[in-house]
């Protein structure tokens, strides 16, 4: 068949005036007609596109069906891409995710999928039975299982959008787990009582004392505490503006967990005392309020805080609970002291009062009048 040269390897113009690209796949020579007049600009675009096809073939990510959906030749080539290969490539493209969420996605992909028989399967051959077998093989809490499956479901939906597979094997499927695993203690509200709080504060030896005191009296998340800057503090109004969070996975501040997390939190006496005490350490720098006493630099996420917290509880003789229990302590103490649930909900940035009630209803004795002072009064009684 006659053809005219174009100056681009693998790009030719047929006698009929069409642009054709030619490449080799699995030892077979492939030819495909593409749309467009054979103008110099279109020939250059065809050459660039052909280059991306060859790169995808070398990387094992090429899908004939997705690239040439109307080609009869597509049926000759099975999509040999493994699920594990696809998931890693898919994860790298999730640039819209926050750093912490992206880290959790990668932990699920590497730790829960790619090291299993499911991860070693070709994505085009996966059926619901394979996914069901993978999911039920894990002796985990139902919520954790749903989180793992949610990552896989989202990835497979994107695989459909990209033309890698025709239909997601999870479409319309819902797992019915016959077992109920007891919820891990790590997810329970397990606050510190007044005696434990006194022991913890007494065991603090450096400026970390003020970090702990502030956390116990403000209910901020760990990432919100790490990201707190001096220009977020309004000493005149007696409030702290929460509008950023820093996780271990992020090198810089990000938006908080939810839209409701952006809020003004009321400063009470103990929290204000902690801020005034921190002025001698970080105020003149005008940056972050709390530093790691070890190097006098901003906390690098929550991991070093957990380590120091663990040593502190051991020194205080208090049963270990994770740092997030400090936030639970603030919420439960406020509710037990009679603070209105609406006030507590706004302070901690819950989506609405139903969230607060769902997790902390057992700490609510009834309604009360004064907001923002009852917990502080209760503390004074035990001094």
XYZ file of C-alpha atoms in Angstrom:
383
model
C 0.000 0.000 0.000
C 1.405 3.375 -0.940
C 2.039 6.029 1.628
C 3.798 9.346 1.877
C 6.519 10.095 4.395
C 5.991 12.810 6.966
C 9.364 13.182 8.635
C 7.952 11.615 11.835
C 8.776 8.004 12.596
C 5.626 5.887 12.707
C 3.378 8.640 11.312
C 2.337 8.314 7.667
C -0.228 9.770 5.298
C -2.228 7.168 3.391
C -3.086 7.512 -0.333
C -6.627 8.340 0.780
C -5.321 11.340 2.724
C -5.643 9.961 6.273
C -3.108 10.111 9.085
C -1.994 6.686 10.267
C 0.164 5.834 13.273
C 2.209 2.646 13.371
C 3.724 0.970 16.430
C 4.672 -2.452 17.786
C 2.791 -4.144 20.640
C 3.638 -7.602 21.956
C 5.702 -8.291 18.847
C 2.864 -7.378 16.512
C 2.818 -4.435 14.122
C -0.200 -2.223 14.718
C -1.640 0.442 12.415
C -4.422 2.826 13.345
C -6.095 5.679 11.478
C -6.612 8.825 13.531
C -8.845 11.827 12.971
C -7.591 15.035 11.401
C -6.371 16.424 8.131
C -2.678 15.725 7.397
C -1.566 19.291 8.084
C 1.926 19.938 9.492
C 0.422 20.837 12.872
C -1.709 17.668 13.014
C 1.216 15.496 11.957
C 3.279 16.962 14.816
C 0.450 16.263 17.259
C 0.156 12.708 15.928
C 3.886 12.172 16.474
C 3.690 13.465 20.064
C 0.704 11.245 20.759
C 2.474 8.244 19.285
C 5.372 8.963 21.617
C 3.047 8.788 24.621
C 1.671 5.490 23.327
C 5.158 4.014 23.109
C 5.946 5.249 26.616
C 2.761 3.615 27.966
C 3.691 0.363 26.226
C 7.146 0.387 27.854
C 5.617 1.139 31.268
C 3.011 -1.598 30.921
C 0.164 0.882 31.256
C -1.059 0.901 27.668
C -4.664 -0.073 27.041
C -5.520 -0.674 23.399
C -9.231 -0.527 24.067
C -8.983 2.810 25.884
C -6.703 4.353 23.252
C -8.541 3.040 20.185
C -12.068 2.164 21.411
C -13.457 1.600 17.893
C -10.602 -0.572 16.667
C -11.224 -4.237 15.899
C -7.582 -4.913 16.762
C -8.262 -4.063 20.428
C -9.736 -7.523 20.912
C -6.377 -9.105 20.089
C -4.752 -7.596 23.134
C -5.774 -8.442 26.670
C -5.343 -5.652 29.172
C -2.434 -7.115 31.129
C -2.077 -4.287 33.592
C -2.017 -5.583 37.174
C -4.286 -3.998 39.748
C -1.227 -3.123 41.848
C 0.384 -1.231 38.950
C -2.802 0.654 38.217
C -3.408 1.602 41.844
C 0.053 3.083 42.334
C -0.254 5.103 39.136
C -3.787 6.166 40.100
C -2.649 7.236 43.565
C 0.081 9.470 42.142
C -2.588 11.365 40.185
C -4.801 12.128 43.213
C -3.393 15.624 43.592
C -6.694 16.974 44.945
C -6.319 15.020 48.191
C -4.870 16.512 51.347
C -1.484 15.110 52.339
C -2.885 13.128 55.263
C -5.665 11.584 53.159
C -3.247 10.726 50.368
C -0.972 9.036 52.891
C -3.878 6.935 54.180
C -4.799 5.952 50.611
C -1.237 4.783 49.987
C -1.211 2.796 53.236
C -4.380 1.039 52.111
C -2.999 0.345 48.633
C 0.388 -0.968 49.763
C -0.633 -2.585 53.035
C -4.074 -3.980 52.266
C -4.359 -4.571 48.500
C -1.097 -4.801 46.600
C 0.421 -7.429 48.901
C -2.580 -9.762 48.435
C -3.599 -12.091 45.599
C -6.115 -9.448 44.499
C -3.334 -6.925 43.886
C -1.479 -9.413 41.692
C -4.478 -9.958 39.411
C -4.964 -8.304 36.052
C -7.420 -5.482 36.511
C -9.458 -6.618 33.482
C -9.989 -10.075 35.024
C -11.159 -8.990 38.475
C -14.717 -9.900 39.392
C -16.849 -9.181 42.458
C -16.151 -12.630 43.882
C -12.424 -11.832 44.035
C -13.054 -8.540 45.822
C -15.499 -10.152 48.231
C -12.999 -12.892 49.066
C -10.288 -10.265 49.667
C -12.486 -8.112 51.898
C -13.867 -10.911 54.075
C -10.430 -12.415 54.627
C -9.607 -9.446 56.879
C -10.501 -9.792 60.551
C -11.128 -6.091 61.052
C -13.896 -3.767 62.166
C -16.668 -3.270 59.567
C -15.928 0.460 59.348
C -12.253 -0.208 58.607
C -13.234 -2.730 55.947
C -15.576 -0.194 54.356
C -12.768 2.372 54.287
C -10.468 -0.040 52.461
C -13.199 -0.920 49.976
C -14.000 2.737 49.423
C -10.476 3.379 48.155
C -10.705 0.413 45.787
C -14.192 1.394 44.618
C -13.081 4.947 43.788
C -10.027 3.700 41.907
C -12.043 1.208 39.851
C -14.625 3.880 38.996
C -11.779 6.013 37.653
C -10.489 3.005 35.702
C -13.861 2.901 33.939
C -13.692 6.626 33.188
C -10.233 6.135 31.686
C -11.462 3.265 29.506
C -9.197 0.713 31.158
C -12.186 -1.495 32.033
C -15.763 -1.371 30.758
C -17.591 -1.783 34.057
C -16.419 -1.708 37.656
C -16.780 -5.138 39.302
C -17.995 -3.264 42.399
C -20.840 -1.485 40.596
C -24.062 -2.027 42.524
C -22.350 -4.434 44.923
C -22.502 -4.158 48.682
C -20.681 -6.416 51.057
C -22.737 -8.184 53.700
C -20.336 -9.083 56.450
C -21.558 -11.952 58.653
C -19.230 -10.987 61.478
C -19.168 -8.031 63.809
C -15.748 -7.198 65.184
C -15.545 -5.370 68.471
C -14.502 -1.773 67.946
C -10.887 -1.064 68.743
C -10.164 0.842 71.935
C -8.323 3.382 69.820
C -11.681 4.639 68.507
C -13.408 4.932 71.884
C -13.942 8.060 73.916
C -11.726 7.402 76.938
C -11.156 10.772 78.660
C -8.845 11.612 81.547
C -10.517 12.346 84.881
C -9.590 15.241 87.169
C -7.049 13.250 89.212
C -5.316 12.037 86.060
C -5.210 15.566 84.686
C -3.585 16.828 87.884
C -0.997 14.024 87.743
C -0.211 14.746 84.100
C 0.259 18.452 84.699
C 2.453 17.786 87.735
C 4.694 15.509 85.650
C 5.331 18.133 82.938
C 8.902 19.420 83.142
C 9.335 21.925 80.299
C 7.290 24.157 78.018
C 5.381 21.073 76.884
C 3.335 21.721 80.050
C 1.687 24.707 78.382
C 0.950 22.753 75.213
C -0.828 20.115 77.306
C -2.714 22.651 79.442
C -3.862 24.576 76.375
C -4.984 21.348 74.667
C -6.951 20.187 77.705
C -8.856 23.477 77.849
C -9.485 24.171 74.172
C -10.408 20.853 72.525
C -8.419 21.471 69.346
C -7.286 18.593 67.166
C -3.556 17.824 67.284
C -2.999 19.154 63.757
C -4.822 22.365 64.688
C -2.618 22.824 67.748
C 0.518 22.311 65.665
C -0.620 24.909 63.097
C -1.666 27.545 65.646
C 0.062 30.879 65.033
C 0.294 33.920 67.250
C -1.633 35.994 64.715
C -4.555 33.565 65.210
C -4.861 34.673 68.840
C -7.145 37.611 69.651
C -6.291 38.631 73.205
C -8.824 41.494 73.089
C -11.813 39.305 72.250
C -10.439 36.306 74.118
C -10.632 33.930 71.152
C -8.407 31.774 68.978
C -9.051 31.491 65.253
C -8.734 27.918 63.954
C -8.265 27.917 60.200
C -5.279 25.643 59.524
C -4.023 22.175 60.358
C -0.650 20.454 59.954
C -0.452 16.676 59.800
C 2.604 14.418 59.868
C 2.209 13.903 56.130
C 2.259 17.604 55.304
C 5.197 20.015 55.363
C 2.922 23.029 55.431
C -0.440 24.084 56.802
C -3.610 22.843 55.112
C -7.285 23.614 55.527
C -8.819 21.933 58.602
C -10.758 18.667 58.499
C -14.156 20.140 57.539
C -15.698 23.508 56.724
C -17.102 23.678 60.264
C -13.583 23.223 61.615
C -12.830 26.826 60.644
C -14.023 28.577 63.795
C -13.338 30.994 66.648
C -12.732 29.153 69.923
C -13.314 30.877 73.241
C -10.274 31.258 75.497
C -10.871 30.380 79.145
C -8.583 31.091 82.080
C -6.270 28.031 81.955
C -5.882 28.300 78.172
C -5.067 31.999 78.401
C -2.540 31.237 81.154
C -0.855 28.715 78.844
C -0.597 31.258 76.016
C 0.875 33.916 78.281
C 3.430 31.394 79.540
C 4.390 30.511 75.947
C 5.185 34.125 75.092
C 8.666 33.828 76.563
C 9.457 30.945 74.200
C 7.928 31.785 70.800
C 6.080 35.116 70.828
C 8.930 37.269 69.507
C 9.296 35.049 66.451
C 5.688 35.796 65.548
C 5.155 32.383 64.008
C 3.861 29.178 65.587
C 2.737 29.248 69.218
C 3.994 25.807 70.217
C 7.476 24.428 69.554
C 9.135 21.101 70.235
C 11.279 21.755 73.366
C 13.893 19.380 71.980
C 14.951 21.643 69.076
C 12.839 24.782 69.632
C 11.295 24.368 66.177
C 7.719 23.944 65.052
C 6.337 20.465 65.759
C 6.765 18.266 62.697
C 3.256 16.833 62.825
C 1.769 14.543 65.436
C 4.376 11.749 65.598
C 6.930 13.514 67.872
C 4.052 14.727 70.029
C 2.854 11.149 70.546
C 6.334 10.067 71.630
C 6.691 12.872 74.169
C 3.106 12.324 75.346
C 3.767 8.636 75.967
C 6.807 9.405 78.115
C 4.819 12.038 80.032
C 2.001 9.624 80.912
C 4.507 7.011 81.998
C 6.190 9.540 84.273
C 2.806 10.616 85.660
C 1.728 7.027 86.354
C -1.368 7.463 84.191
C -2.724 4.682 81.973
C -1.770 5.402 78.374
C -4.311 6.830 75.953
C -3.491 8.516 72.669
C -3.165 12.326 72.449
C -6.555 12.537 70.722
C -8.112 11.632 74.085
C -7.165 15.138 75.256
C -9.766 16.495 72.826
C -12.264 13.905 74.082
C -11.443 15.018 77.626
C -12.271 18.642 76.843
C -15.593 17.726 75.236
C -16.709 15.238 77.895
C -15.626 17.503 80.781
C -17.450 20.483 79.294
C -20.651 18.504 78.837
C -20.483 16.925 82.295
C -19.958 20.386 83.772
C -23.185 21.570 82.170
C -22.012 23.428 79.089
C -24.745 23.537 76.394
C -24.176 21.049 73.617
C -24.542 23.843 71.051
C -21.632 25.713 72.641
C -19.397 22.612 72.783
C -20.268 21.686 69.190
C -19.208 25.146 67.982
C -16.030 25.104 70.084
C -14.715 21.830 68.680
C -15.892 22.297 65.084
C -18.320 19.400 64.754
C -20.545 19.400 61.665
C -23.646 19.741 63.823
C -24.937 18.920 67.310
C -25.970 15.417 66.262
C -22.293 14.489 65.868
C -21.511 15.750 69.363
C -24.516 13.948 70.806
C -23.759 10.690 69.000
C -20.297 10.320 70.508
C -20.697 12.071 73.866
C -24.348 11.703 74.893
C -23.461 9.768 78.037
C -21.618 12.812 79.367
C -24.628 15.165 79.118
C -26.408 15.546 82.499
C -28.847 18.196 81.274
C -29.057 21.783 80.129
C -27.385 24.662 81.937
C -27.187 28.400 81.643
C -23.659 29.837 81.498
C -21.561 28.888 78.509
C -17.811 28.866 78.681
C -17.154 28.877 82.410
C -18.585 25.752 84.064
C -15.653 23.467 83.292
C -13.241 26.073 84.628
C -15.273 26.377 87.834
C -15.202 22.605 88.271
C -11.411 22.700 87.984
C -11.156 25.330 90.696
C -13.068 23.072 93.083
C -10.369 20.425 92.975
C -7.437 22.802 93.524
